[in-house]
Coordinates of C-alpha atoms and ligand atoms in Angstrom, one line a residue:
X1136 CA -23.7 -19.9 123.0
X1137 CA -26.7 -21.9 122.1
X1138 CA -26.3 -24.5 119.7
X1139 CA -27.3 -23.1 115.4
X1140 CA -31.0 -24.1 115.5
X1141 CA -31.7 -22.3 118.5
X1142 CA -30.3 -19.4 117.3
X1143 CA -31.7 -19.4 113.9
X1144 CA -35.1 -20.0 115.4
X1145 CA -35.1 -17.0 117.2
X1146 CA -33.6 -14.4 114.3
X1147 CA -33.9 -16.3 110.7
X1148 CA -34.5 -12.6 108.7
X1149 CA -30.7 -12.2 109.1
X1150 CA -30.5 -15.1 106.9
X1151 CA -33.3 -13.9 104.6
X1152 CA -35.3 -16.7 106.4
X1153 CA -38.7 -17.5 107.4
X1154 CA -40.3 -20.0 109.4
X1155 CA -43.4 -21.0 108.7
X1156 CA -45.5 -23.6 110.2
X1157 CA -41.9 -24.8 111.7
X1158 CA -40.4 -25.0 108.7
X1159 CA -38.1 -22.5 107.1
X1160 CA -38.9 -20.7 104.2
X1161 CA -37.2 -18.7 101.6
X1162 CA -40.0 -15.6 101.7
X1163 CA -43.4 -16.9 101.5
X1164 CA -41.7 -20.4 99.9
X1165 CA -41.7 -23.7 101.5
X1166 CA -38.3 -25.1 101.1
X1167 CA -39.7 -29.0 101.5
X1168 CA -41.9 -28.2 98.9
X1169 CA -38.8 -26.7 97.0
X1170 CA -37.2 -29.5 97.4
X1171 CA -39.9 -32.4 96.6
X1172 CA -40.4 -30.5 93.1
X1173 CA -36.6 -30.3 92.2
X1174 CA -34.6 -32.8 94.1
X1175 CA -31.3 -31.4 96.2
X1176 CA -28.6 -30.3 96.8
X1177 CA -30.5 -27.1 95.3
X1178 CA -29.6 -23.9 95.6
X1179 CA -32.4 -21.2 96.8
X1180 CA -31.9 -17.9 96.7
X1181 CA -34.5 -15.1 97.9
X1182 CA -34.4 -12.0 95.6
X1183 CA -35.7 -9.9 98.7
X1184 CA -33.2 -10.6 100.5
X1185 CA -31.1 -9.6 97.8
X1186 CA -32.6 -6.1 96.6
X1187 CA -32.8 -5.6 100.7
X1188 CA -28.8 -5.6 101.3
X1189 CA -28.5 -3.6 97.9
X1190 CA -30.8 -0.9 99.1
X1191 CA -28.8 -1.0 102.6
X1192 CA -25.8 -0.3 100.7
X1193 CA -26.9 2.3 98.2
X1194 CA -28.2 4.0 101.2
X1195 CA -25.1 4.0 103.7
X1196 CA -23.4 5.7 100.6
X1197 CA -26.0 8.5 99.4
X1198 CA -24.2 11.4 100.8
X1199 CA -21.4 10.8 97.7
X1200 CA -22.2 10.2 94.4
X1201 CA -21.8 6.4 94.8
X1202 CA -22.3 3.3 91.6
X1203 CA -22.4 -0.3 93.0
X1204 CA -20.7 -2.5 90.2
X1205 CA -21.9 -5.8 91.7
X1206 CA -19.1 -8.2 91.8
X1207 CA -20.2 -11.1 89.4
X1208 CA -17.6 -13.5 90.5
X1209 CA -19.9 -14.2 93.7
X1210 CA -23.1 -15.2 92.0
X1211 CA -23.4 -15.2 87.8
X1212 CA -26.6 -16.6 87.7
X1213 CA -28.6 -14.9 85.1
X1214 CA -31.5 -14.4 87.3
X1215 CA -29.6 -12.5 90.0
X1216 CA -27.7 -10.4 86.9
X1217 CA -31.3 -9.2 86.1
X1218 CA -32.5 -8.4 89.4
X1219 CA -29.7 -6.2 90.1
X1220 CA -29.4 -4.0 86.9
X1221 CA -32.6 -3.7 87.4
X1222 CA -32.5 -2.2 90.8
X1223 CA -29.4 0.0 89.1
X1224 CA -26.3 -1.7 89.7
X1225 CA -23.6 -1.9 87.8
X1226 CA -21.0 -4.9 87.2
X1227 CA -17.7 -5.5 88.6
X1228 CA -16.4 -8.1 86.2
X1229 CA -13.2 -10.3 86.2
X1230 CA -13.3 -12.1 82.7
X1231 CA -14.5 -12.2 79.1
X1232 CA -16.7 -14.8 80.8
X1233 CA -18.5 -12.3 82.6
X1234 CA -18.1 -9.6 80.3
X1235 CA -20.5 -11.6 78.0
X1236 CA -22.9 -12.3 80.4
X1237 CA -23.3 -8.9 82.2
X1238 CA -23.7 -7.6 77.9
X1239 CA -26.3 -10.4 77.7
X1240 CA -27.7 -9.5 80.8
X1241 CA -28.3 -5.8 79.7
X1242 CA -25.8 -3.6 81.7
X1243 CA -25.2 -0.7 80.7
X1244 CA -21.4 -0.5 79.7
X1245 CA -20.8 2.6 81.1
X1246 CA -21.6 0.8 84.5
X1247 CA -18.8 -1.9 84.0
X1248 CA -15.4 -2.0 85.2
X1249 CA -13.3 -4.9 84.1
X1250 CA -10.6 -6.2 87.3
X1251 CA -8.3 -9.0 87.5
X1252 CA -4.9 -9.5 88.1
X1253 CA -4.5 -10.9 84.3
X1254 CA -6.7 -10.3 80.6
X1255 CA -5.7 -11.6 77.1
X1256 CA -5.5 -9.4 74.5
X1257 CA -8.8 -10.9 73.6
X1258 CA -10.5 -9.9 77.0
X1259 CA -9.4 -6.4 76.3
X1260 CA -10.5 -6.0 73.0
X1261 CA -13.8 -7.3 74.1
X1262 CA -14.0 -4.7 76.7
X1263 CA -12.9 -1.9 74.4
X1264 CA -15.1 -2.8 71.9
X1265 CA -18.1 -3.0 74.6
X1266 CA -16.9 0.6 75.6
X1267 CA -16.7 -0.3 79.6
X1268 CA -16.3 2.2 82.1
X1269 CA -13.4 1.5 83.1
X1270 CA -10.4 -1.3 83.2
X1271 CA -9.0 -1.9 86.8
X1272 CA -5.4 -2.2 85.4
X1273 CA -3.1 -4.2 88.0
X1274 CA 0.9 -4.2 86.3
X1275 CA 2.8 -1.9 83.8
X1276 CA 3.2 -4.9 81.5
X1277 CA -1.0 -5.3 81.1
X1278 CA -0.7 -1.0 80.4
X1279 CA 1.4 -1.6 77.7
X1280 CA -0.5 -4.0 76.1
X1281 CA -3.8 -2.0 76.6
X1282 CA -2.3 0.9 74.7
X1283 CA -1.2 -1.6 71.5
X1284 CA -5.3 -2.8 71.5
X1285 CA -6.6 0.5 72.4
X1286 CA -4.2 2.3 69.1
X1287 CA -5.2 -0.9 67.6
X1288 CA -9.0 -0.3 67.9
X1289 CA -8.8 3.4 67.4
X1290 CA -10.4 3.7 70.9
X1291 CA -9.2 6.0 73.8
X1292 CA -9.0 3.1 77.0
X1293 CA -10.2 4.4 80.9
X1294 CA -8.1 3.4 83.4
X1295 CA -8.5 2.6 86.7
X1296 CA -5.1 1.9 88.4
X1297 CA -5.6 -1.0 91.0
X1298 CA -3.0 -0.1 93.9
X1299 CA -1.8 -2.5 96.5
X1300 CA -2.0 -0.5 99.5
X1301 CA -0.7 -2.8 101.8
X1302 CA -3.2 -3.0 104.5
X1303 CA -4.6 -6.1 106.6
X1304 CA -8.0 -6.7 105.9
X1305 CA -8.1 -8.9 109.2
X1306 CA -9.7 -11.7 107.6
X1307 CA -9.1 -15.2 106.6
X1308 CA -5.4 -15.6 104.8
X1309 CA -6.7 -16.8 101.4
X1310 CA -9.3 -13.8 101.2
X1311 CA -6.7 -11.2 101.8
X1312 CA -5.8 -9.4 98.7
X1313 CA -4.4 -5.9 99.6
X1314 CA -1.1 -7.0 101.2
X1315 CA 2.7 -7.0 100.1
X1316 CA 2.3 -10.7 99.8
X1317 CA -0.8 -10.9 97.6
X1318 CA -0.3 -10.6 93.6
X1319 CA -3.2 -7.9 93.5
X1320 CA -2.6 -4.7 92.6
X1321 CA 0.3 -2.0 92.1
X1322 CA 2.7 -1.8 94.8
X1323 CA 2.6 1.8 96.7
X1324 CA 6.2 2.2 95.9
X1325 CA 5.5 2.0 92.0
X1326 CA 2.0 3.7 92.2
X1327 CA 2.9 7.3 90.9
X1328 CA 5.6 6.0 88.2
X1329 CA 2.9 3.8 87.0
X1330 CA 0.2 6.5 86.9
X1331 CA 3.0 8.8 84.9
X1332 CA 3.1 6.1 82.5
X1333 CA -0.4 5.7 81.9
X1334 CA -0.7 9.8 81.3
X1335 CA 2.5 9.1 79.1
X1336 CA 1.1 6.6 76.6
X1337 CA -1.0 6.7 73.5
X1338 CA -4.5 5.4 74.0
X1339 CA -5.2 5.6 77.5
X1340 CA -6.9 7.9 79.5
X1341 CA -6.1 7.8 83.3
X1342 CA -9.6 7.5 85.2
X1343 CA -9.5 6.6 88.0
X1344 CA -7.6 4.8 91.3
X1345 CA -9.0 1.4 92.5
X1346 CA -8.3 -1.0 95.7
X1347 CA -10.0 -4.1 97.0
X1348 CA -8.3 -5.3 100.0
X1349 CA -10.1 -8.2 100.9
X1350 CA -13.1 -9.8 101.2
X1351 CA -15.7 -10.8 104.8
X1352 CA -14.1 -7.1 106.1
X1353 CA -16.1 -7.0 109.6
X1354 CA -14.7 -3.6 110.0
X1355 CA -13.8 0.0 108.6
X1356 CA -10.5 0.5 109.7
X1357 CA -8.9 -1.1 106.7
X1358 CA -11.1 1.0 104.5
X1359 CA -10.2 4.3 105.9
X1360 CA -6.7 3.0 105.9
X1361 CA -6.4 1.7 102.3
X1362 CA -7.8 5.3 101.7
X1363 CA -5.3 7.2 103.6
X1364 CA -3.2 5.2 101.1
X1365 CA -4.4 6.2 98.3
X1366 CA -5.5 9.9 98.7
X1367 CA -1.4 10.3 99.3
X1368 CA -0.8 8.9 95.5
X1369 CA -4.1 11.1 94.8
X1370 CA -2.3 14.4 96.1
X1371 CA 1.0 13.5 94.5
X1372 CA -0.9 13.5 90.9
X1373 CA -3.0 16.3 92.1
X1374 CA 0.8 18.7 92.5
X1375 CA 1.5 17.5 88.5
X1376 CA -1.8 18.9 87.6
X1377 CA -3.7 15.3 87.0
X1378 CA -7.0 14.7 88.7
X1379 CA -9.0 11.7 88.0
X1380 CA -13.1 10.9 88.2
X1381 CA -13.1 7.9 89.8
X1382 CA -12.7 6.3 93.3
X1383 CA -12.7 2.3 93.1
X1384 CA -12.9 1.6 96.6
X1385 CA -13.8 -2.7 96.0
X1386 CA -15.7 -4.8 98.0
X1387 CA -15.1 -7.3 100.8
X1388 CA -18.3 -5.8 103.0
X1389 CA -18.7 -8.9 105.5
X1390 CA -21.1 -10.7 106.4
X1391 CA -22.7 -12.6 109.5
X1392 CA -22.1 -16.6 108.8
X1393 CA -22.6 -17.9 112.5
X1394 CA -25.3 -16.4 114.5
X1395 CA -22.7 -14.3 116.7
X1396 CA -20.9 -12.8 113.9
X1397 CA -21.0 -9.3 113.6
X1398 CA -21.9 -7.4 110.2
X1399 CA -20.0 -4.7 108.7
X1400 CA -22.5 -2.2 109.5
X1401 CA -22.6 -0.7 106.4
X1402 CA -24.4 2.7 107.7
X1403 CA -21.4 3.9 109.5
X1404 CA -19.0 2.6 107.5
X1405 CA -20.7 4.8 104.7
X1406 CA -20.5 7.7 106.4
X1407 CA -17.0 7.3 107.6
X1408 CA -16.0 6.8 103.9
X1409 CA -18.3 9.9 103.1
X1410 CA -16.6 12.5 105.7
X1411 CA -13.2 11.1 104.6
X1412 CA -13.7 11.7 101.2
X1413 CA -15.9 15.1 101.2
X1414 CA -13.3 16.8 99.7
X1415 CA -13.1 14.4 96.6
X1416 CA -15.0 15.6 93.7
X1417 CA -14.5 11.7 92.4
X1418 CA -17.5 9.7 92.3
X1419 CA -17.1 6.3 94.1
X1420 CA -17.6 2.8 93.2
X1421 CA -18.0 -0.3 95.3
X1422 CA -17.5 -3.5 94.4
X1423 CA -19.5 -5.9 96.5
X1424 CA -20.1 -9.2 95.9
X1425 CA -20.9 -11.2 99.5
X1426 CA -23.2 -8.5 100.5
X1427 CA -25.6 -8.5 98.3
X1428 CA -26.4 -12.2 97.8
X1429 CA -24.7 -14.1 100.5
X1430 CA -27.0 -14.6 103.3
X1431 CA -29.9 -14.8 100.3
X1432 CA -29.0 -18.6 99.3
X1433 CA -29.3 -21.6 101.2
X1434 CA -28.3 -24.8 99.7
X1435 CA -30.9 -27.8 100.5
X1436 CA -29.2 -30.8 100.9
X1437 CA -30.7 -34.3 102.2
X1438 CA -29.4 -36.7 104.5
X1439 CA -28.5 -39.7 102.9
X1440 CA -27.4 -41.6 106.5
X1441 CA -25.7 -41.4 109.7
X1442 CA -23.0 -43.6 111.4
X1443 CA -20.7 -43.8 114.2
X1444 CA -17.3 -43.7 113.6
X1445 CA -14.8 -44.7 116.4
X1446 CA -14.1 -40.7 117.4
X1447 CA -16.9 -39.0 115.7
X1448 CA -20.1 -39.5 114.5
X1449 CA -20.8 -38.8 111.0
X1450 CA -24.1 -37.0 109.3
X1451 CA -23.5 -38.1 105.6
X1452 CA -25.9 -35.8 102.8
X1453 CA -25.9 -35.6 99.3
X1454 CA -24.3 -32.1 98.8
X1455 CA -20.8 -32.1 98.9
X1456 CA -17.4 -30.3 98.1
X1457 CA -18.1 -30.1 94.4
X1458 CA -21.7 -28.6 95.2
X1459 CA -20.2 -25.9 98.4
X1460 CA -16.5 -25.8 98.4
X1461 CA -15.6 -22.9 101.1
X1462 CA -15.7 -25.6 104.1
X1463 CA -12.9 -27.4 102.4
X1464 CA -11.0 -24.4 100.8
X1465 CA -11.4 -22.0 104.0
X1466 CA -12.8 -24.1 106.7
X1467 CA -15.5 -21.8 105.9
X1468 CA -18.1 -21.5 108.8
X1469 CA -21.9 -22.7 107.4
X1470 CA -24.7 -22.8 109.7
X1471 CA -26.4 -26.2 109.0
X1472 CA -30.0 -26.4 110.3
X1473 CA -32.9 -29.1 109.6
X1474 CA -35.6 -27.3 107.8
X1475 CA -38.4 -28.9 110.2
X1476 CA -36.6 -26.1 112.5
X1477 CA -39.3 -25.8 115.4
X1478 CA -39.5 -29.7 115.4
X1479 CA -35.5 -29.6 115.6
X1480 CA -35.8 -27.5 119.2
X1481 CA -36.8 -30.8 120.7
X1482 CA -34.4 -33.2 119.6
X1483 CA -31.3 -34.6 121.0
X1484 CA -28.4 -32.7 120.7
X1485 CA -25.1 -34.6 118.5
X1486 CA -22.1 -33.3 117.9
X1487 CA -21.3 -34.4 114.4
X1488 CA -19.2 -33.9 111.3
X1489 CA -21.8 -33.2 108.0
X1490 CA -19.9 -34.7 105.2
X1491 CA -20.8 -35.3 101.6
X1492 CA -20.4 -38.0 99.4
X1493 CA -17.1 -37.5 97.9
X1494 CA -13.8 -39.3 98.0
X1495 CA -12.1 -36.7 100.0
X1496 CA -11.3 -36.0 104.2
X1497 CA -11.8 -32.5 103.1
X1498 CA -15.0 -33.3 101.8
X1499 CA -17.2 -31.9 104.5
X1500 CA -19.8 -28.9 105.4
X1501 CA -19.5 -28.5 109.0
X1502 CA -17.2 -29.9 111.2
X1503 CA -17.4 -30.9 115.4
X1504 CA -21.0 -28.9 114.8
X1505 CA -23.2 -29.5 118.0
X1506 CA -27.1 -30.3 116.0
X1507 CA -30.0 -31.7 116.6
X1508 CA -30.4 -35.7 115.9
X1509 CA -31.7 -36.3 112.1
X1510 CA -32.2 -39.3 110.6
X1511 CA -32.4 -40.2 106.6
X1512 CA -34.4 -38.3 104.2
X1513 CA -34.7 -34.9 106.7
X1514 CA -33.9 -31.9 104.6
X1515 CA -31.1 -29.9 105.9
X1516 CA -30.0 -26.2 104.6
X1517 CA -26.6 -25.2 104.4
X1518 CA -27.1 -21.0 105.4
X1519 CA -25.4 -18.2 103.4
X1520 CA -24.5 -20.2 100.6
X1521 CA -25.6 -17.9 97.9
X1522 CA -21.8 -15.9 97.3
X1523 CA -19.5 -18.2 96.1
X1524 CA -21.4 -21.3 96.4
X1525 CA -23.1 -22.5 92.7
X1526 CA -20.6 -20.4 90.9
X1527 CA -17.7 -22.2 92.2
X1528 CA -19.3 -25.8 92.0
X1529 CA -17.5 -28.4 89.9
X1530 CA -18.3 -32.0 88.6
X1531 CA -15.9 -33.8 90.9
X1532 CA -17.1 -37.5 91.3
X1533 CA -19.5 -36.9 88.4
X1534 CA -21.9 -35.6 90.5
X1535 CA -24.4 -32.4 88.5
X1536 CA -24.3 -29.5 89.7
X1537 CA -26.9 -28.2 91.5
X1538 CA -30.3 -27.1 90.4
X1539 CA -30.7 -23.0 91.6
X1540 CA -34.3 -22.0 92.0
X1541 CA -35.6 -18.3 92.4
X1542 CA -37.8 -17.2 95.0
X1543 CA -39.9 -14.1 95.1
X1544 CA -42.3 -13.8 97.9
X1545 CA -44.7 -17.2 97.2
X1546 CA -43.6 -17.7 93.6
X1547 CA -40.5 -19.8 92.5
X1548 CA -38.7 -20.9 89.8
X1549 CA -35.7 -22.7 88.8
X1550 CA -32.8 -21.0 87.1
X1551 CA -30.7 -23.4 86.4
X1552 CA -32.0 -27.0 85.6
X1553 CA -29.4 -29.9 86.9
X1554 CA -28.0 -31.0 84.1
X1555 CA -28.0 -35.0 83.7
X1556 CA -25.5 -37.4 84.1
X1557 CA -25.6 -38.1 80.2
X1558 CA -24.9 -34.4 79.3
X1559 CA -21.6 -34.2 81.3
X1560 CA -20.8 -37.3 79.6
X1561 CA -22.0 -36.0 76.1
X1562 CA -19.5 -33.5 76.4
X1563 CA -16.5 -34.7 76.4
X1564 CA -15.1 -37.0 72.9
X1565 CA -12.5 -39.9 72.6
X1566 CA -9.5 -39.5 70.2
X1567 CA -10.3 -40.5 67.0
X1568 CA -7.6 -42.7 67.2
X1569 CA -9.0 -44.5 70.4
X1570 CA -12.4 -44.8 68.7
Ligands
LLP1454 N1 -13.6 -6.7 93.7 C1 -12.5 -7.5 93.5 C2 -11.4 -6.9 92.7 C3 -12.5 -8.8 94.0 O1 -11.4 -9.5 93.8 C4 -13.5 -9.3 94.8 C5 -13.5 -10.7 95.3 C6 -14.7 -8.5 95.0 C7 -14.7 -7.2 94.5 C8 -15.9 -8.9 95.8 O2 -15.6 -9.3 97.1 P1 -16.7 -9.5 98.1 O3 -17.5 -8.2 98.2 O4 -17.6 -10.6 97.6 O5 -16.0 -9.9 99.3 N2 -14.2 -17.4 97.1 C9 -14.0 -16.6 98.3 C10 -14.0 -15.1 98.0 C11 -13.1 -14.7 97.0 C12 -13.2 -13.2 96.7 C13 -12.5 -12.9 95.4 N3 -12.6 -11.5 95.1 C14 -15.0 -17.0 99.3 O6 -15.8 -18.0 99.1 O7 -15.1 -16.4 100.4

């Protein structure tokens, strides 16, 4: 296979890119000029590309009455929160955190269901009070407690039992989530006692069934096979006389991150899910988070220097493991590509390691990655960076965040300023005692 920039060069929509003038753009916006105006790394994200995949998705799913609660976790940023509810999503949220900013953000309660493997009293009360569609409950223990706050609250609490259904996803260890092993969900074995107990206890209104097996799913199998799983707890509850509205079917919808990666292809993996629950009068929701904004961010990042080591050579930038974690935590795949792409088709080919500046081995972005010669001060972008990218950035070494930026066709805007040095430091107090 042809080294990234090749590939890129010759397909860069599947990355919600553009080249332009041999350069790649976000839309109808110059990334250089992005980057000149706000400094890297910087995070860009295309809200095409965005309301594209959504609309890809809503469609595979139209022959059942489908709602798409985004999945916050993989992007919070305000900008993106708007862009979605306004093309109708709702919000699959995992904390008070998000709870507040999804309320901020204008969602429409009835559209949020509240997951998680673990909620304070407080997060529940929040979400009662809010009057959310549903809580994705994952353990006997957390039902309880919802029934003391629900009583408490004088509020009836829909519930959405989160079963383990002990299927492999296929995919990376860490993003597994539906397997005996994983501390998701209800196990099979307990389901139906569970979902006794939730008809059996003041406060709480049994809604629904939920799974999320896994996340960067290239396939539909483990779909259909988590929903074997649970239409058998469904039919149990159907033979006591209890049917329930709601089919949380979760995310995990995967995505292409090196140019020969497949895609989930959503369109037959909609209808598959649509002949296999016909029968259902439930109305589904999906939980996607990768899908929708993935492969619409690209993190700009500049190189700082190069240098031979003894074994490898060594393309050093200035985004690192706080900025774009997943290489280090997954030995996540990113393409890496000079923006000056066309110019890129003519230089030398290196293999090199991309690292950042941080104090860490694991500190890197792409490892023994075949790319074209750069030098210091080329701009380089760090593809399908926009899930679980700026919301999992950190402050290691002291280094800001990243700025994130907007883009809609020509126009752009920034979303979230850098903050400075001084305000990270500002935050934090000595011991009166030490003062
Ligand atoms: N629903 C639930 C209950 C989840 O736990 C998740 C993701 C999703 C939906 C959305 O999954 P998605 O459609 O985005 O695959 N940090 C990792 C991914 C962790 C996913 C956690 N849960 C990564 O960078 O790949």
């Amino acid at each position: 296979m042809s080294a990234d920039h090749v590939a890129i060069l010759d397909d860069p929509g599947r990355w919600g890119l553009r080249v332009v003038d041999g350069r790649l753009h976000s839309e109808g916006a110059d990334l250089t000029a992005i980057a000149e105006s706000v400094g890297t790394p910087a995070y860009i994200y295309s809200a095409a590309h965005i309301e594209a995949q959504f609309r890809k998705l809503e469609a595979s799913v139209r022959q059942k009455p489908t709602l798409i609660c985004y999945a916050v976790k993989a992007n919070s940023s305000r900008a993106i929160l708007e862009l979605l509810r306004r093309l109708g999503a709702g919000a699959d949220i995992v904390s008070g955190g998000e709870l507040a900013r999804v309320l901020a953000a204008g969602f429409d309660p009835s559209k949020i269901v509240f997951s998680g493997v673990g909620k304070t009293d407080e997060e529940i009360d929040a979400a009662l009070r809010a009057g959310v569609r549903s809580i994705n409950v994952e353990s006997t223990e957390e039902l309880e407690r919802i029934s003391v706050r629900a009583q408490a609250l004088g509020v009836e609490a829909p519930i959405s039992l989160r079963i383990n259904p002990d299927v492999d996803p296929k995919t990376h260890p860490y993003l597994a989530t539906g397997m005996q092993e994983a501390k998701f969900g209800i196990p099979m074995a307990s389901a139906l006692a569970t979902a006794l107990r939730v008809v059996a206890l003041p406060g709480l209104r049994l809604f629904g069934l939920a799974s999320h097996i896994g996340s960067q799913i290239q396939d539909t199998r483990p779909y259909l096979d988590s929903l074997a799983r649970l239409r058998v707890l469904l039919s149990a509850l159907a033979e006591r006389g209890i049917t329930l509205s709601q089919l949380d079917l979760g995310g995990g919808h995967g995505i292409a991150y090196r140019p020969g990666d497949p895609e989930l292809d959503v369109e037959s993996w909609g209808a598959a899910l649509a002949a296999a629950t016909a029968d259902l009068p439930m109305e589904l929701v999906l939980e996607p988070g990768r899908y929708l904004v993935g492969n619409a961010g690209v993190l700009l990042t500049r190189v700082l220097g190069t240098k031979a080591g003894e074994k490898k050579r060594f393309v050093i930038v200035d985004a690192a493991m706080n900025d774009l974690i997943r290489p280090a935590l997954y030995e996540a795949y990113h393409v890496v590509v000079p923006v000056e792409l066309a110019a890129a088709q003519f230089a030398e080919v290196q293999t090199v390691d991309v690292v950042g500046p941080v104090c860490e081995s694991g500190d890197f972005l792409a490892l023994g990655r075949p790319m074209p010669a750069v030098a210091t001060g080329d701009l380089l972008a760090v593809l399908s960076a926009g899930a679980y990218g700026a919301v999992m950035a950190g402050t290691y070494n002291t280094r800001p965040e990243p700025v994130e930026v907007m883009v809609s066709g020509e126009q752009w805007a920034v979303t979230k300023a850098r903050r400075t040095i001084a305000e990270i430091i500002d935050a934090e107090r000595v011991p009166p005692w030490m003062a």
